[in-house]
PDB file of C-alpha atoms in Angstrom:
ATOM      1  CA  MET A  29       0.000   0.047  -0.005  1.00  0.00           C
ATOM      2  CA  VAL A  30       2.739   2.411   0.821  1.00  0.00           C
ATOM      3  CA  ALA A  31       4.542   1.772  -2.299  1.00  0.00           C
ATOM      4  CA  LYS A  32       1.439   2.184  -4.360  1.00  0.00           C
ATOM      5  CA  LYS A  33       1.026   5.621  -2.758  1.00  0.00           C
ATOM      6  CA  LYS A  34       4.663   6.398  -3.469  1.00  0.00           C
ATOM      7  CA  ALA A  35       4.198   5.297  -7.067  1.00  0.00           C
ATOM      8  CA  VAL A  36       1.157   7.455  -7.674  1.00  0.00           C
ATOM      9  CA  LYS A  37       3.000  10.666  -5.926  1.00  0.00           C
ATOM     10  CA  THR A  38       5.996  10.166  -8.402  1.00  0.00           C
ATOM     11  CA  ALA A  39       3.632   9.924 -11.305  1.00  0.00           C
ATOM     12  CA  LYS A  40       1.878  12.944 -10.377  1.00  0.00           C
ATOM     13  CA  THR A  41       5.309  14.736  -9.710  1.00  0.00           C
ATOM     14  CA  GLU A  42       6.558  13.539 -13.241  1.00  0.00           C
ATOM     15  CA  CYS A  43       3.229  14.650 -14.733  1.00  0.00           C
ATOM     16  CA  LYS A  44       3.583  18.146 -13.397  1.00  0.00           C
ATOM     17  CA  LYS A  45       7.227  18.351 -14.516  1.00  0.00           C
ATOM     18  CA  THR A  46       6.240  17.441 -18.162  1.00  0.00           C
ATOM     19  CA  ASP A  47       3.202  19.769 -18.081  1.00  0.00           C
ATOM     20  CA  ALA A  48       5.350  22.740 -17.020  1.00  0.00           C
ATOM     21  CA  TYR A  49       8.172  22.292 -19.534  1.00  0.00           C
ATOM     22  CA  PRO A  50       6.228  23.912 -22.601  1.00  0.00           C
ATOM     23  CA  PHE A  51       5.466  27.125 -20.334  1.00  0.00           C
ATOM     24  CA  ILE A  52       9.149  27.154 -19.108  1.00  0.00           C
ATOM     25  CA  ARG A  53      10.490  26.940 -22.508  1.00  0.00           C
ATOM     26  CA  LYS A  54       8.438  29.705 -23.931  1.00  0.00           C
ATOM     27  CA  ALA A  55       9.106  32.046 -20.863  1.00  0.00           C
ATOM     28  CA  ALA A  56      12.897  31.013 -21.195  1.00  0.00           C
ATOM     29  CA  LEU A  57      12.891  31.873 -24.857  1.00  0.00           C
ATOM     30  CA  LEU A  58      11.085  35.427 -24.230  1.00  0.00           C
ATOM     31  CA  GLY A  59      12.948  36.109 -20.973  1.00  0.00           C
ATOM     32  CA  ILE A  60      16.583  35.411 -21.962  1.00  0.00           C
ATOM     33  CA  GLY A  61      17.152  37.360 -24.995  1.00  0.00           C
ATOM     34  CA  ILE A  62      17.578  34.405 -27.208  1.00  0.00           C
ATOM     35  CA  ALA A  63      19.625  35.796 -29.723  1.00  0.00           C
ATOM     36  CA  ALA A  64      22.358  36.549 -26.965  1.00  0.00           C
ATOM     37  CA  ILE A  65      22.068  33.434 -25.027  1.00  0.00           C
ATOM     38  CA  THR A  66      25.411  31.579 -24.519  1.00  0.00           C
ATOM     39  CA  LYS A  67      25.632  27.768 -24.082  1.00  0.00           C
ATOM     40  CA  GLU A  68      26.881  28.428 -20.422  1.00  0.00           C
ATOM     41  CA  LYS A  69      23.807  30.468 -19.850  1.00  0.00           C
ATOM     42  CA  ALA A  70      21.485  27.809 -21.291  1.00  0.00           C
ATOM     43  CA  GLU A  71      23.077  25.214 -19.305  1.00  0.00           C
ATOM     44  CA  SER A  72      23.070  27.246 -16.130  1.00  0.00           C
ATOM     45  CA  LEU A  73      19.142  27.981 -16.619  1.00  0.00           C
ATOM     46  CA  ALA A  74      18.385  24.244 -17.322  1.00  0.00           C
ATOM     47  CA  LYS A  75      20.409  23.245 -14.237  1.00  0.00           C
ATOM     48  CA  ASP A  76      18.522  25.671 -11.939  1.00  0.00           C
ATOM     49  CA  LEU A  77      15.081  24.563 -13.286  1.00  0.00           C
ATOM     50  CA  ILE A  78      16.149  20.915 -12.730  1.00  0.00           C
ATOM     51  CA  LYS A  79      17.149  21.738  -9.083  1.00  0.00           C
ATOM     52  CA  LYS A  80      13.902  23.374  -8.491  1.00  0.00           C
ATOM     53  CA  GLY A  81      12.245  20.313  -9.791  1.00  0.00           C
ATOM     54  CA  ASP A  82      10.637  22.088 -12.775  1.00  0.00           C
ATOM     55  CA  LEU A  83      12.367  19.893 -15.404  1.00  0.00           C
ATOM     56  CA  ASN A  84      13.830  16.486 -15.280  1.00  0.00           C
ATOM     57  CA  LYS A  85      17.260  15.923 -16.787  1.00  0.00           C
ATOM     58  CA  ASP A  86      16.134  14.892 -20.260  1.00  0.00           C
ATOM     59  CA  GLU A  87      13.860  17.992 -20.604  1.00  0.00           C
ATOM     60  CA  GLY A  88      16.969  20.117 -19.371  1.00  0.00           C
ATOM     61  CA  LYS A  89      19.016  18.711 -22.218  1.00  0.00           C
ATOM     62  CA  LYS A  90      16.218  19.344 -24.513  1.00  0.00           C
ATOM     63  CA  LEU A  91      15.880  22.772 -23.457  1.00  0.00           C
ATOM     64  CA  VAL A  92      19.618  23.597 -23.857  1.00  0.00           C
ATOM     65  CA  THR A  93      19.700  22.263 -27.235  1.00  0.00           C
ATOM     66  CA  GLU A  94      16.539  24.000 -28.218  1.00  0.00           C
ATOM     67  CA  LEU A  95      17.663  27.428 -26.732  1.00  0.00           C
ATOM     68  CA  MET A  96      20.983  26.955 -28.687  1.00  0.00           C
ATOM     69  CA  THR A  97      19.236  26.347 -31.916  1.00  0.00           C
ATOM     70  CA  LYS A  98      16.929  29.229 -31.519  1.00  0.00           C
ATOM     71  CA  SER A  99      19.677  31.544 -30.417  1.00  0.00           C
ATOM     72  CA  LYS A 100      21.770  30.869 -33.569  1.00  0.00           C
ATOM     73  CA  LYS A 101      18.699  31.203 -35.899  1.00  0.00           C
ATOM     74  CA  SER A 102      17.721  34.702 -34.190  1.00  0.00           C
ATOM     75  CA  LYS A 103      21.450  35.819 -34.512  1.00  0.00           C
ATOM     76  CA  LYS A 104      21.373  34.849 -38.307  1.00  0.00           C
ATOM     77  CA  GLU A 105      17.905  36.661 -38.553  1.00  0.00           C
ATOM     78  CA  PHE A 106      19.140  39.735 -36.841  1.00  0.00           C
ATOM     79  CA  GLU A 107      22.309  39.931 -38.832  1.00  0.00           C
ATOM     80  CA  THR A 108      20.353  39.783 -42.105  1.00  0.00           C
ATOM     81  CA  THR A 109      18.055  42.327 -40.945  1.00  0.00           C
ATOM     82  CA  VAL A 110      20.751  44.614 -39.945  1.00  0.00           C
ATOM     83  CA  ASN A 111      22.892  44.194 -43.321  1.00  0.00           C
ATOM     84  CA  LYS A 112      19.635  44.923 -45.260  1.00  0.00           C
ATOM     85  CA  GLN A 113      18.969  47.959 -43.391  1.00  0.00           C
ATOM     86  CA  ILE A 114      22.518  49.092 -43.545  1.00  0.00           C
ATOM     87  CA  SER A 115      22.295  48.550 -47.396  1.00  0.00           C
ATOM     88  CA  VAL A 116      19.038  50.540 -47.584  1.00  0.00           C
ATOM     89  CA  MET A 117      20.554  53.525 -45.730  1.00  0.00           C
ATOM     90  CA  ILE A 118      23.784  53.593 -47.892  1.00  0.00           C
ATOM     91  CA  LYS A 119      21.943  53.500 -50.972  1.00  0.00           C
ATOM     92  CA  LYS A 120      19.667  56.502 -49.554  1.00  0.00           C
ATOM     93  CA  ALA A 121      22.751  58.250 -48.617  1.00  0.00           C
ATOM     94  CA  ASN A 122      24.218  57.751 -52.258  1.00  0.00           C
ATOM     95  CA  VAL A 123      27.522  56.346 -50.964  1.00  0.00           C
ATOM     96  CA  ALA A 124      29.441  54.270 -53.172  1.00  0.00           C
ATOM     97  CA  SER A 125      30.103  50.353 -52.734  1.00  0.00           C
ATOM     98  CA  LYS A 126      33.272  48.710 -52.791  1.00  0.00           C
ATOM     99  CA  LYS A 127      32.313  47.327 -56.211  1.00  0.00           C
ATOM    100  CA  GLU A 128      31.357  50.700 -57.464  1.00  0.00           C
ATOM    101  CA  ILE A 129      34.634  52.106 -56.247  1.00  0.00           C
ATOM    102  CA  LYS A 130      36.564  49.407 -57.737  1.00  0.00           C
ATOM    103  CA  VAL A 131      34.959  49.909 -61.221  1.00  0.00           C
ATOM    104  CA  LEU A 132      35.837  53.522 -60.877  1.00  0.00           C
ATOM    105  CA  GLU A 133      39.392  52.721 -59.943  1.00  0.00           C
ATOM    106  CA  ASP A 134      39.832  50.440 -63.071  1.00  0.00           C
ATOM    107  CA  LYS A 135      38.524  53.181 -65.156  1.00  0.00           C
ATOM    108  CA  ILE A 136      40.860  55.844 -63.930  1.00  0.00           C
ATOM    109  CA  LYS A 137      44.009  53.222 -64.282  1.00  0.00           C
ATOM    110  CA  LYS A 138      42.827  52.786 -67.885  1.00  0.00           C
ATOM    111  CA  LEU A 139      42.348  56.520 -68.541  1.00  0.00           C
ATOM    112  CA  GLU A 140      45.791  57.356 -66.905  1.00  0.00           C
ATOM    113  CA  ALA A 141      47.415  54.599 -69.186  1.00  0.00           C
ATOM    114  CA  GLU A 142      45.770  56.111 -72.351  1.00  0.00           C
ATOM    115  CA  ILE A 143      47.066  59.595 -71.302  1.00  0.00           C
ATOM    116  CA  LYS A 144      50.505  58.516 -70.949  1.00  0.00           C
ATOM    117  CA  LYS A 145      50.221  56.772 -74.284  1.00  0.00           C
ATOM    118  CA  GLN A 146      49.084  59.994 -75.908  1.00  0.00           C
ATOM    119  CA  THR A 147      51.616  62.012 -74.055  1.00  0.00           C
ATOM    120  CA  LYS A 148      54.471  59.845 -75.334  1.00  0.00           C
ATOM    121  CA  LYS A 149      53.226  59.981 -78.879  1.00  0.00           C
ATOM    122  CA  LYS A 150      53.700  64.004 -78.801  1.00  0.00           C
TER     123      LYS A 150
END
């Protein structure tokens, strides 16, 4: 009878841990600043949640993996957005790109060579 009560209590505890996982995961994703999370921070968060009994070890590992995956994705998306915005601002400011400058430098070299040729002929 005591073993049965203990098994039921353990099952309820495990069920609560599993039910809490989606909520904890969402809160962690929102609250940590997902693009800036390091693996150490993610592991520390998971370790704290495991200690509190909010997650089991497997859920903790899953949380760390998911946080790192989302962190990398968010970082790439952020970089893409920033690069696009910088390009738009440069175009609006009429600033020449490296490629455009290189084309102009090549044209100047050709013109200088042509002038040199013409000067030598005289």
